[in-house]
Amino acid sequence: MLEGDSAACCGPVRSVTIKDVAREADVSIASVSRVLNGVGRVGQATRSRILDTAERLSYVPHEGARSLITRRTSTIGMILPDLHGEFFSELLRGADGAARARGLHLLVSTSHGSVAEAAAAIRSMRGRVDGLIVMSPQLAPEPLTPPPAVPTILINAHPAEGQAGVTVQNYEGAVAMVRHLAETGARRIAHIAGPQENGDAADRRRGYCDSRPLDLGADFTVAGDFTAASGYAAGLKLGRLDPLPDAVFAANDMMAAGCMEAFADLGLRVPDDIKVGGFDDVPLARFLRPALTTMRIDLAALGAKAFEQLAAAIEAPGGAPRIEQILPELMVRDSCGHRSGRDTTNQNMTKPGRYPE
């Protein structure tokens, strides 16, 4: 046996404890605890000696013991309707980046599109997290009401009075998209709607209905469920109409992508035969061929913004709750007959109107 192997025969190496740090730094355990947990006052020279010793010994705090002292878990709960797809992965990426910057962790759960499951997930996280970020856009008779003892930020959840949150101006974004399609010459503009029980989809459909050109005639809507498969089915239906619609506004990018695939299978050219617009601007949108014109929501920034608002509520509880609104940005790309670029007319988005025949 080699001399260097002796430690390997003696079992696992013992973890460094707070007592070890106190002994090496020649201070009390209480002083080490105050410095490492940021609680109480300790002289600067003693603080520096303790921190240097902890680093030299590679001390890793025990999170369970720390939470008993600070009454914090260093964990944020995040409840989303689903985890599948680029929309939610981008939202998570933003929240996770903001959490890591503060040395915190994310505990993620899903509601599977159910308000009841969202409420159950919230109950399951009580005592395990310092705060909650909840995305629950489902329409329900009663608004989602997280427990008041847990700081909570709602994303697109139609919060009740007194609740804090971050919301996307879906209605105004839909108005801007339909207006843009009409400005490219489209008059027969169809809409692929999202799920009926989804508040985001309802706001986008309402924006479409309030701003579509007068000569469109009857409501020209096909049901979808935010998946590419439902967009493909809708595209087959719309692509077989006679006369063909001039344009399609899909309530999200995944349905727009499925719709464009259906048009290709039917031998229709986008945008020469029919124009297509989406909503969200997931990373896939710019890589479609043709690249998709869409309403951009900076999803990573949305997740980070919700996290920062929650962190502020945790650090300074009792502040006045506020709703922060995010205005989508029109991204003009090839699917509407324009070269790639950023449209700068979204300052007009908040004023819906109809177009003359």
mmCIF file of C-alpha atoms in Angstrom:
data_model
loop_
_atom_site.group_PDB
_atom_site.id
_atom_site.type_symbol
_atom_site.label_atom_id
_atom_site.label_comp_id
_atom_site.label_asym_id
_atom_site.label_seq_id
_atom_site.Cartn_x
_atom_site.Cartn_y
_atom_site.Cartn_z
ATOM 1 C CA MET A 1 0.000 0.000 0.000
ATOM 2 C CA LEU A 2 1.341 3.393 -0.917
ATOM 3 C CA GLU A 3 1.719 5.988 1.815
ATOM 4 C CA GLY A 4 -0.621 8.393 0.032
ATOM 5 C CA ASP A 5 -3.396 5.792 0.107
ATOM 6 C CA SER A 6 -3.653 5.660 3.888
ATOM 7 C CA ALA A 7 -6.449 8.236 4.054
ATOM 8 C CA ALA A 8 -8.514 6.228 1.591
ATOM 9 C CA CYS A 9 -8.515 3.282 3.995
ATOM 10 C CA CYS A 10 -9.819 5.208 6.913
ATOM 11 C CA GLY A 11 -13.358 5.906 5.669
ATOM 12 C CA PRO A 12 -14.876 9.158 4.382
ATOM 13 C CA VAL A 13 -13.212 12.448 5.226
ATOM 14 C CA ARG A 14 -15.036 14.297 8.026
ATOM 15 C CA SER A 15 -16.777 17.518 6.974
ATOM 16 C CA VAL A 16 -15.453 20.762 8.413
ATOM 17 C CA THR A 17 -17.818 22.108 11.073
ATOM 18 C CA ILE A 18 -18.433 25.529 12.548
ATOM 19 C CA LYS A 19 -16.553 24.320 15.660
ATOM 20 C CA ASP A 20 -13.462 23.682 13.526
ATOM 21 C CA VAL A 21 -13.620 27.199 12.113
ATOM 22 C CA ALA A 22 -14.023 28.686 15.615
ATOM 23 C CA ARG A 23 -11.069 26.690 16.992
ATOM 24 C CA GLU A 24 -8.762 27.576 14.069
ATOM 25 C CA ALA A 25 -9.736 31.267 14.194
ATOM 26 C CA ASP A 26 -9.480 31.319 18.002
ATOM 27 C CA VAL A 27 -12.952 32.789 18.464
ATOM 28 C CA SER A 28 -16.241 31.600 19.915
ATOM 29 C CA ILE A 29 -18.720 29.493 17.955
ATOM 30 C CA ALA A 30 -21.257 32.306 18.416
ATOM 31 C CA SER A 31 -18.931 34.762 16.658
ATOM 32 C CA VAL A 32 -18.487 32.415 13.704
ATOM 33 C CA SER A 33 -22.248 31.924 13.495
ATOM 34 C CA ARG A 34 -22.905 35.671 13.498
ATOM 35 C CA VAL A 35 -20.372 36.297 10.716
ATOM 36 C CA LEU A 36 -21.409 33.408 8.460
ATOM 37 C CA ASN A 37 -25.117 34.139 8.843
ATOM 38 C CA GLY A 38 -24.851 37.916 8.690
ATOM 39 C CA VAL A 39 -26.582 38.270 12.072
ATOM 40 C CA GLY A 40 -25.327 40.560 14.838
ATOM 41 C CA ARG A 41 -22.223 42.711 15.093
ATOM 42 C CA VAL A 42 -18.625 41.473 14.962
ATOM 43 C CA GLY A 43 -15.461 43.591 14.676
ATOM 44 C CA GLN A 44 -13.960 43.905 11.201
ATOM 45 C CA ALA A 45 -10.644 42.272 12.144
ATOM 46 C CA THR A 46 -12.430 39.295 13.732
ATOM 47 C CA ARG A 47 -14.815 39.048 10.773
ATOM 48 C CA SER A 48 -11.928 38.966 8.299
ATOM 49 C CA ARG A 49 -10.101 36.281 10.343
ATOM 50 C CA ILE A 50 -13.217 34.106 10.487
ATOM 51 C CA LEU A 51 -13.924 34.427 6.751
ATOM 52 C CA ASP A 52 -10.295 33.693 5.856
ATOM 53 C CA THR A 53 -10.299 30.630 8.104
ATOM 54 C CA ALA A 54 -13.581 29.352 6.673
ATOM 55 C CA GLU A 55 -12.212 29.692 3.151
ATOM 56 C CA ARG A 56 -8.916 28.016 4.029
ATOM 57 C CA LEU A 57 -10.732 25.068 5.602
ATOM 58 C CA SER A 58 -13.231 24.894 2.695
ATOM 59 C CA TYR A 59 -16.077 25.203 5.151
ATOM 60 C CA VAL A 60 -19.530 24.662 3.609
ATOM 61 C CA PRO A 61 -22.465 25.858 5.750
ATOM 62 C CA HIS A 62 -25.122 23.339 6.708
ATOM 63 C CA GLU A 63 -28.256 24.788 5.134
ATOM 64 C CA GLY A 64 -30.585 23.109 7.613
ATOM 65 C CA ALA A 65 -28.786 24.600 10.601
ATOM 66 C CA ARG A 66 -28.485 27.964 8.918
ATOM 67 C CA SER A 67 -32.232 28.113 8.186
ATOM 68 C CA LEU A 68 -32.978 27.537 11.901
ATOM 69 C CA ILE A 69 -30.944 30.637 12.737
ATOM 70 C CA THR A 70 -31.946 32.930 9.879
ATOM 71 C CA ARG A 71 -35.463 31.519 9.371
ATOM 72 C CA ARG A 72 -34.608 31.490 5.685
ATOM 73 C CA THR A 73 -34.304 28.495 3.368
ATOM 74 C CA SER A 74 -32.310 30.253 0.608
ATOM 75 C CA THR A 75 -34.829 28.697 -1.766
ATOM 76 C CA ILE A 76 -37.473 30.260 -4.000
ATOM 77 C CA GLY A 77 -40.448 28.262 -5.205
ATOM 78 C CA MET A 78 -41.583 28.577 -8.824
ATOM 79 C CA ILE A 79 -44.856 27.095 -10.053
ATOM 80 C CA LEU A 80 -45.487 26.987 -13.802
ATOM 81 C CA PRO A 81 -48.361 25.567 -15.860
ATOM 82 C CA ASP A 82 -45.930 23.250 -17.674
ATOM 83 C CA LEU A 83 -42.206 22.680 -18.203
ATOM 84 C CA HIS A 84 -42.377 21.585 -21.844
ATOM 85 C CA GLY A 85 -41.316 23.909 -24.634
ATOM 86 C CA GLU A 86 -39.142 26.947 -25.222
ATOM 87 C CA PHE A 87 -41.547 29.385 -23.555
ATOM 88 C CA PHE A 88 -41.153 27.851 -20.096
ATOM 89 C CA SER A 89 -37.471 26.983 -20.495
ATOM 90 C CA GLU A 90 -36.698 30.645 -21.272
ATOM 91 C CA LEU A 91 -38.779 31.824 -18.312
ATOM 92 C CA LEU A 92 -36.942 29.393 -16.037
ATOM 93 C CA ARG A 93 -33.576 30.445 -17.435
ATOM 94 C CA GLY A 94 -34.201 34.054 -16.468
ATOM 95 C CA ALA A 95 -35.404 33.228 -12.959
ATOM 96 C CA ASP A 96 -32.563 30.768 -12.370
ATOM 97 C CA GLY A 97 -29.931 33.279 -13.485
ATOM 98 C CA ALA A 98 -31.311 35.912 -11.111
ATOM 99 C CA ALA A 99 -31.421 33.344 -8.279
ATOM 100 C CA ARG A 100 -27.825 32.219 -8.831
ATOM 101 C CA ALA A 101 -26.665 35.829 -8.772
ATOM 102 C CA ARG A 102 -28.027 36.041 -5.215
ATOM 103 C CA GLY A 103 -26.770 32.622 -4.125
ATOM 104 C CA LEU A 104 -30.305 31.194 -3.988
ATOM 105 C CA HIS A 105 -31.898 28.054 -5.344
ATOM 106 C CA LEU A 106 -35.100 27.370 -7.288
ATOM 107 C CA LEU A 107 -37.628 24.692 -6.336
ATOM 108 C CA VAL A 108 -39.854 24.143 -9.385
ATOM 109 C CA SER A 109 -43.261 22.509 -9.662
ATOM 110 C CA THR A 110 -46.030 22.452 -12.275
ATOM 111 C CA SER A 111 -49.779 22.959 -12.093
ATOM 112 C CA HIS A 112 -50.524 21.100 -15.361
ATOM 113 C CA GLY A 113 -52.798 23.942 -16.370
ATOM 114 C CA SER A 114 -55.087 23.553 -13.349
ATOM 115 C CA VAL A 115 -55.869 26.262 -10.803
ATOM 116 C CA ALA A 116 -56.614 23.556 -8.220
ATOM 117 C CA GLU A 117 -53.204 21.925 -8.809
ATOM 118 C CA ALA A 118 -51.519 25.333 -8.603
ATOM 119 C CA ALA A 119 -53.139 25.862 -5.191
ATOM 120 C CA ALA A 120 -52.015 22.371 -4.099
ATOM 121 C CA ALA A 121 -48.435 23.068 -5.239
ATOM 122 C CA ILE A 122 -48.446 26.332 -3.271
ATOM 123 C CA ARG A 123 -49.555 24.480 -0.115
ATOM 124 C CA SER A 124 -46.837 21.860 -0.595
ATOM 125 C CA MET A 125 -44.119 24.532 -0.631
ATOM 126 C CA ARG A 126 -45.104 26.280 2.601
ATOM 127 C CA GLY A 127 -42.191 26.159 5.043
ATOM 128 C CA ARG A 128 -39.805 25.008 2.304
ATOM 129 C CA VAL A 129 -39.290 28.292 0.454
ATOM 130 C CA ASP A 130 -38.752 31.957 1.306
ATOM 131 C CA GLY A 131 -41.119 33.124 -1.419
ATOM 132 C CA LEU A 132 -43.077 32.040 -4.484
ATOM 133 C CA ILE A 133 -43.256 32.904 -8.173
ATOM 134 C CA VAL A 134 -46.501 31.570 -9.606
ATOM 135 C CA MET A 135 -47.601 31.569 -13.239
ATOM 136 C CA SER A 136 -51.248 30.594 -13.477
ATOM 137 C CA PRO A 137 -52.985 32.213 -16.475
ATOM 138 C CA GLN A 138 -56.007 29.904 -16.230
ATOM 139 C CA LEU A 139 -59.307 31.715 -15.962
ATOM 140 C CA ALA A 140 -61.227 30.703 -12.832
ATOM 141 C CA PRO A 141 -64.289 31.966 -10.902
ATOM 142 C CA GLU A 142 -62.024 32.914 -7.990
ATOM 143 C CA PRO A 143 -58.528 34.416 -8.372
ATOM 144 C CA LEU A 144 -55.543 32.455 -7.108
ATOM 145 C CA THR A 145 -54.791 33.576 -3.541
ATOM 146 C CA PRO A 146 -51.393 32.450 -2.160
ATOM 147 C CA PRO A 147 -50.994 32.425 1.647
ATOM 148 C CA PRO A 148 -50.287 35.944 2.951
ATOM 149 C CA ALA A 149 -47.385 34.708 5.098
ATOM 150 C CA VAL A 150 -45.390 33.727 1.981
ATOM 151 C CA PRO A 151 -44.215 36.595 -0.281
ATOM 152 C CA THR A 152 -45.595 35.800 -3.730
ATOM 153 C CA ILE A 153 -45.246 37.286 -7.211
ATOM 154 C CA LEU A 154 -47.789 36.255 -9.834
ATOM 155 C CA ILE A 155 -46.955 36.088 -13.546
ATOM 156 C CA ASN A 156 -49.914 36.585 -15.901
ATOM 157 C CA ALA A 157 -52.211 35.251 -13.210
ATOM 158 C CA HIS A 158 -54.910 37.969 -13.223
ATOM 159 C CA PRO A 159 -54.131 38.885 -9.610
ATOM 160 C CA ALA A 160 -56.802 40.034 -7.194
ATOM 161 C CA GLU A 161 -56.583 43.405 -5.495
ATOM 162 C CA GLY A 162 -53.614 43.621 -3.139
ATOM 163 C CA GLN A 163 -51.529 40.989 -4.960
ATOM 164 C CA ALA A 164 -48.202 41.726 -6.639
ATOM 165 C CA GLY A 165 -47.258 40.496 -10.063
ATOM 166 C CA VAL A 166 -45.781 40.899 -13.526
ATOM 167 C CA THR A 167 -48.156 40.812 -16.480
ATOM 168 C CA VAL A 168 -47.754 40.904 -20.247
ATOM 169 C CA GLN A 169 -50.031 43.272 -22.165
ATOM 170 C CA ASN A 170 -51.418 40.525 -24.368
ATOM 171 C CA TYR A 171 -54.384 42.532 -25.639
ATOM 172 C CA GLU A 172 -52.229 45.418 -26.839
ATOM 173 C CA GLY A 173 -49.773 42.988 -28.418
ATOM 174 C CA ALA A 174 -52.537 41.276 -30.401
ATOM 175 C CA VAL A 175 -53.832 44.650 -31.593
ATOM 176 C CA ALA A 176 -50.325 45.541 -32.810
ATOM 177 C CA MET A 177 -49.957 42.257 -34.703
ATOM 178 C CA VAL A 178 -53.320 42.531 -36.484
ATOM 179 C CA ARG A 179 -52.595 46.171 -37.288
ATOM 180 C CA HIS A 180 -49.250 45.191 -38.800
ATOM 181 C CA LEU A 181 -50.806 42.431 -40.920
ATOM 182 C CA ALA A 182 -53.414 44.891 -42.196
ATOM 183 C CA GLU A 183 -50.697 47.426 -43.024
ATOM 184 C CA THR A 184 -49.027 44.819 -45.248
ATOM 185 C CA GLY A 185 -52.247 44.651 -47.270
ATOM 186 C CA ALA A 186 -53.974 41.706 -45.575
ATOM 187 C CA ARG A 187 -57.749 42.000 -45.113
ATOM 188 C CA ARG A 188 -58.924 38.438 -44.560
ATOM 189 C CA ILE A 189 -56.983 37.790 -41.339
ATOM 190 C CA ALA A 190 -57.620 34.488 -39.566
ATOM 191 C CA HIS A 191 -56.772 33.722 -35.948
ATOM 192 C CA ILE A 192 -55.573 30.497 -34.327
ATOM 193 C CA ALA A 193 -56.677 30.893 -30.712
ATOM 194 C CA GLY A 194 -55.188 29.364 -27.579
ATOM 195 C CA PRO A 195 -57.112 27.357 -24.961
ATOM 196 C CA GLN A 196 -60.436 28.908 -23.942
ATOM 197 C CA GLU A 197 -59.629 28.644 -20.229
ATOM 198 C CA ASN A 198 -56.305 30.475 -20.621
ATOM 199 C CA GLY A 199 -56.337 34.177 -19.771
ATOM 200 C CA ASP A 200 -53.405 35.035 -22.068
ATOM 201 C CA ALA A 201 -55.179 33.382 -24.999
ATOM 202 C CA ALA A 202 -58.437 35.166 -24.149
ATOM 203 C CA ASP A 203 -56.733 38.581 -24.115
ATOM 204 C CA ARG A 204 -54.996 37.896 -27.442
ATOM 205 C CA ARG A 205 -58.240 36.738 -29.022
ATOM 206 C CA ARG A 206 -60.014 39.849 -27.736
ATOM 207 C CA GLY A 207 -57.292 42.043 -29.245
ATOM 208 C CA TYR A 208 -57.746 40.247 -32.573
ATOM 209 C CA CYS A 209 -61.519 40.689 -32.497
ATOM 210 C CA ASP A 210 -61.300 44.382 -31.608
ATOM 211 C CA SER A 211 -58.804 45.289 -34.318
ATOM 212 C CA ARG A 212 -59.360 43.050 -37.339
ATOM 213 C CA PRO A 213 -60.306 44.841 -40.581
ATOM 214 C CA LEU A 214 -64.008 45.554 -41.151
ATOM 215 C CA ASP A 215 -64.136 43.646 -44.423
ATOM 216 C CA LEU A 216 -63.083 40.444 -42.672
ATOM 217 C CA GLY A 217 -66.755 39.737 -42.048
ATOM 218 C CA ALA A 218 -67.560 36.992 -39.559
ATOM 219 C CA ASP A 219 -65.162 36.002 -36.785
ATOM 220 C CA PHE A 220 -62.470 33.958 -38.550
ATOM 221 C CA THR A 221 -61.084 31.931 -35.622
ATOM 222 C CA VAL A 222 -59.840 28.340 -35.393
ATOM 223 C CA ALA A 223 -59.345 26.726 -31.977
ATOM 224 C CA GLY A 224 -55.876 25.648 -30.833
ATOM 225 C CA ASP A 225 -54.158 24.693 -27.579
ATOM 226 C CA PHE A 226 -50.744 26.423 -27.832
ATOM 227 C CA THR A 227 -49.070 23.284 -29.269
ATOM 228 C CA ALA A 228 -47.457 22.956 -32.699
ATOM 229 C CA ALA A 229 -49.751 19.995 -33.414
ATOM 230 C CA SER A 230 -52.860 22.135 -32.929
ATOM 231 C CA GLY A 231 -51.323 24.825 -35.154
ATOM 232 C CA TYR A 232 -50.701 22.224 -37.832
ATOM 233 C CA ALA A 233 -54.327 21.035 -37.681
ATOM 234 C CA ALA A 234 -55.552 24.635 -37.861
ATOM 235 C CA GLY A 235 -53.220 25.327 -40.782
ATOM 236 C CA LEU A 236 -54.654 22.403 -42.746
ATOM 237 C CA LYS A 237 -58.160 23.752 -42.162
ATOM 238 C CA LEU A 238 -57.283 27.336 -43.090
ATOM 239 C CA GLY A 239 -55.159 26.335 -46.076
ATOM 240 C CA ARG A 240 -58.077 24.513 -47.686
ATOM 241 C CA LEU A 241 -60.468 27.474 -47.514
ATOM 242 C CA ASP A 242 -61.663 29.147 -50.684
ATOM 243 C CA PRO A 243 -60.994 32.005 -50.800
ATOM 244 C CA LEU A 244 -57.755 31.630 -48.873
ATOM 245 C CA PRO A 245 -57.134 34.011 -45.943
ATOM 246 C CA ASP A 246 -54.593 36.735 -46.640
ATOM 247 C CA ALA A 247 -52.907 36.201 -43.286
ATOM 248 C CA VAL A 248 -53.002 34.170 -40.066
ATOM 249 C CA PHE A 249 -52.320 35.488 -36.576
ATOM 250 C CA ALA A 250 -51.484 32.564 -34.264
ATOM 251 C CA ALA A 251 -51.777 33.199 -30.519
ATOM 252 C CA ASN A 252 -48.289 31.786 -29.916
ATOM 253 C CA ASP A 253 -45.198 30.906 -31.911
ATOM 254 C CA MET A 254 -45.515 27.142 -31.583
ATOM 255 C CA MET A 255 -48.948 27.180 -33.241
ATOM 256 C CA ALA A 256 -47.566 29.533 -35.898
ATOM 257 C CA ALA A 257 -44.741 27.063 -36.590
ATOM 258 C CA GLY A 258 -47.198 24.173 -36.910
ATOM 259 C CA CYS A 259 -49.410 26.271 -39.176
ATOM 260 C CA MET A 260 -46.488 27.109 -41.474
ATOM 261 C CA GLU A 261 -45.609 23.422 -41.701
ATOM 262 C CA ALA A 262 -49.183 22.624 -42.740
ATOM 263 C CA PHE A 263 -49.102 25.347 -45.403
ATOM 264 C CA ALA A 264 -45.858 23.884 -46.777
ATOM 265 C CA ASP A 265 -47.451 20.423 -46.959
ATOM 266 C CA LEU A 266 -50.386 21.948 -48.864
ATOM 267 C CA GLY A 267 -48.028 23.601 -51.334
ATOM 268 C CA LEU A 268 -48.721 27.129 -50.048
ATOM 269 C CA ARG A 269 -45.872 29.642 -49.881
ATOM 270 C CA VAL A 270 -45.375 31.933 -46.886
ATOM 271 C CA PRO A 271 -45.607 34.915 -47.308
ATOM 272 C CA ASP A 272 -46.373 34.907 -51.070
ATOM 273 C CA ASP A 273 -49.668 33.010 -50.758
ATOM 274 C CA ILE A 274 -50.460 33.728 -47.121
ATOM 275 C CA LYS A 275 -48.766 35.711 -44.344
ATOM 276 C CA VAL A 276 -48.226 34.382 -40.799
ATOM 277 C CA GLY A 277 -47.668 36.173 -37.472
ATOM 278 C CA GLY A 278 -47.101 34.723 -34.007
ATOM 279 C CA PHE A 279 -46.689 35.797 -30.384
ATOM 280 C CA ASP A 280 -43.914 35.335 -27.742
ATOM 281 C CA ASP A 281 -40.743 35.289 -29.898
ATOM 282 C CA VAL A 282 -39.355 32.027 -28.555
ATOM 283 C CA PRO A 283 -35.806 31.293 -29.831
ATOM 284 C CA LEU A 284 -37.211 28.993 -32.535
ATOM 285 C CA ALA A 285 -39.110 31.863 -34.215
ATOM 286 C CA ARG A 286 -36.110 33.491 -35.885
ATOM 287 C CA PHE A 287 -34.811 30.148 -37.215
ATOM 288 C CA LEU A 288 -37.999 29.142 -39.013
ATOM 289 C CA ARG A 289 -37.940 29.472 -42.786
ATOM 290 C CA PRO A 290 -39.233 32.006 -43.477
ATOM 291 C CA ALA A 291 -38.356 33.633 -40.149
ATOM 292 C CA LEU A 292 -41.485 34.365 -38.125
ATOM 293 C CA THR A 293 -42.890 37.849 -37.558
ATOM 294 C CA THR A 294 -44.040 37.853 -33.949
ATOM 295 C CA MET A 295 -44.696 39.870 -30.808
ATOM 296 C CA ARG A 296 -41.582 39.670 -28.662
ATOM 297 C CA ILE A 297 -41.756 39.026 -24.943
ATOM 298 C CA ASP A 298 -38.289 38.873 -23.419
ATOM 299 C CA LEU A 299 -39.108 35.686 -21.508
ATOM 300 C CA ALA A 300 -35.788 35.430 -19.676
ATOM 301 C CA ALA A 301 -36.148 39.064 -18.581
ATOM 302 C CA LEU A 302 -39.730 38.349 -17.496
ATOM 303 C CA GLY A 303 -38.534 35.533 -15.215
ATOM 304 C CA ALA A 304 -35.686 37.674 -13.858
ATOM 305 C CA LYS A 305 -38.020 40.628 -13.284
ATOM 306 C CA ALA A 306 -40.443 38.463 -11.304
ATOM 307 C CA PHE A 307 -37.559 37.116 -9.225
ATOM 308 C CA GLU A 308 -36.138 40.552 -8.470
ATOM 309 C CA GLN A 309 -39.566 41.795 -7.426
ATOM 310 C CA LEU A 310 -39.920 38.790 -5.125
ATOM 311 C CA ALA A 311 -36.432 39.250 -3.653
ATOM 312 C CA ALA A 312 -37.322 42.850 -2.804
ATOM 313 C CA ALA A 313 -40.545 41.700 -1.109
ATOM 314 C CA ILE A 314 -38.602 39.144 0.969
ATOM 315 C CA GLU A 315 -35.949 41.662 2.053
ATOM 316 C CA ALA A 316 -38.466 44.411 2.834
ATOM 317 C CA PRO A 317 -41.815 42.809 3.688
ATOM 318 C CA GLY A 318 -44.892 44.950 4.054
ATOM 319 C CA GLY A 319 -44.338 47.128 1.002
ATOM 320 C CA ALA A 320 -47.221 48.137 -1.240
ATOM 321 C CA PRO A 321 -47.881 45.411 -3.832
ATOM 322 C CA ARG A 322 -47.594 46.499 -7.425
ATOM 323 C CA ILE A 323 -48.393 45.096 -10.843
ATOM 324 C CA GLU A 324 -45.624 45.602 -13.380
ATOM 325 C CA GLN A 325 -46.767 45.504 -17.002
ATOM 326 C CA ILE A 326 -44.588 44.435 -19.918
ATOM 327 C CA LEU A 327 -45.409 45.671 -23.422
ATOM 328 C CA PRO A 328 -44.546 43.195 -26.208
ATOM 329 C CA GLU A 329 -42.452 44.422 -29.135
ATOM 330 C CA LEU A 330 -43.296 43.799 -32.769
ATOM 331 C CA MET A 331 -40.497 41.867 -34.499
ATOM 332 C CA VAL A 332 -40.899 42.140 -38.272
ATOM 333 C CA ARG A 333 -39.443 39.195 -40.163
ATOM 334 C CA ASP A 334 -39.922 37.384 -43.469
ATOM 335 C CA SER A 335 -43.196 35.544 -42.803
ATOM 336 C CA CYS A 336 -45.119 38.769 -43.516
ATOM 337 C CA GLY A 337 -43.094 39.758 -46.567
ATOM 338 C CA HIS A 338 -40.598 42.007 -44.772
ATOM 339 C CA ARG A 339 -36.930 41.448 -44.257
ATOM 340 C CA SER A 340 -35.717 40.731 -40.737
ATOM 341 C CA GLY A 341 -35.583 43.762 -38.467
ATOM 342 C CA ARG A 342 -37.079 45.393 -35.438
ATOM 343 C CA ASP A 343 -40.253 47.436 -35.831
ATOM 344 C CA THR A 344 -40.264 50.717 -33.922
ATOM 345 C CA THR A 345 -43.953 51.566 -34.123
ATOM 346 C CA ASN A 346 -45.088 49.820 -30.966
ATOM 347 C CA GLN A 347 -45.651 53.146 -29.250
ATOM 348 C CA ASN A 348 -49.006 53.057 -31.099
ATOM 349 C CA MET A 349 -49.974 49.658 -29.713
ATOM 350 C CA THR A 350 -52.224 50.875 -26.935
ATOM 351 C CA LYS A 351 -54.768 52.482 -29.255
ATOM 352 C CA PRO A 352 -56.746 49.743 -31.019
ATOM 353 C CA GLY A 353 -58.775 50.633 -34.072
ATOM 354 C CA ARG A 354 -60.445 49.182 -37.139
ATOM 355 C CA TYR A 355 -59.421 49.568 -40.716
ATOM 356 C CA PRO A 356 -61.607 50.939 -43.516
ATOM 357 C CA GLU A 357 -62.867 48.683 -46.223
#
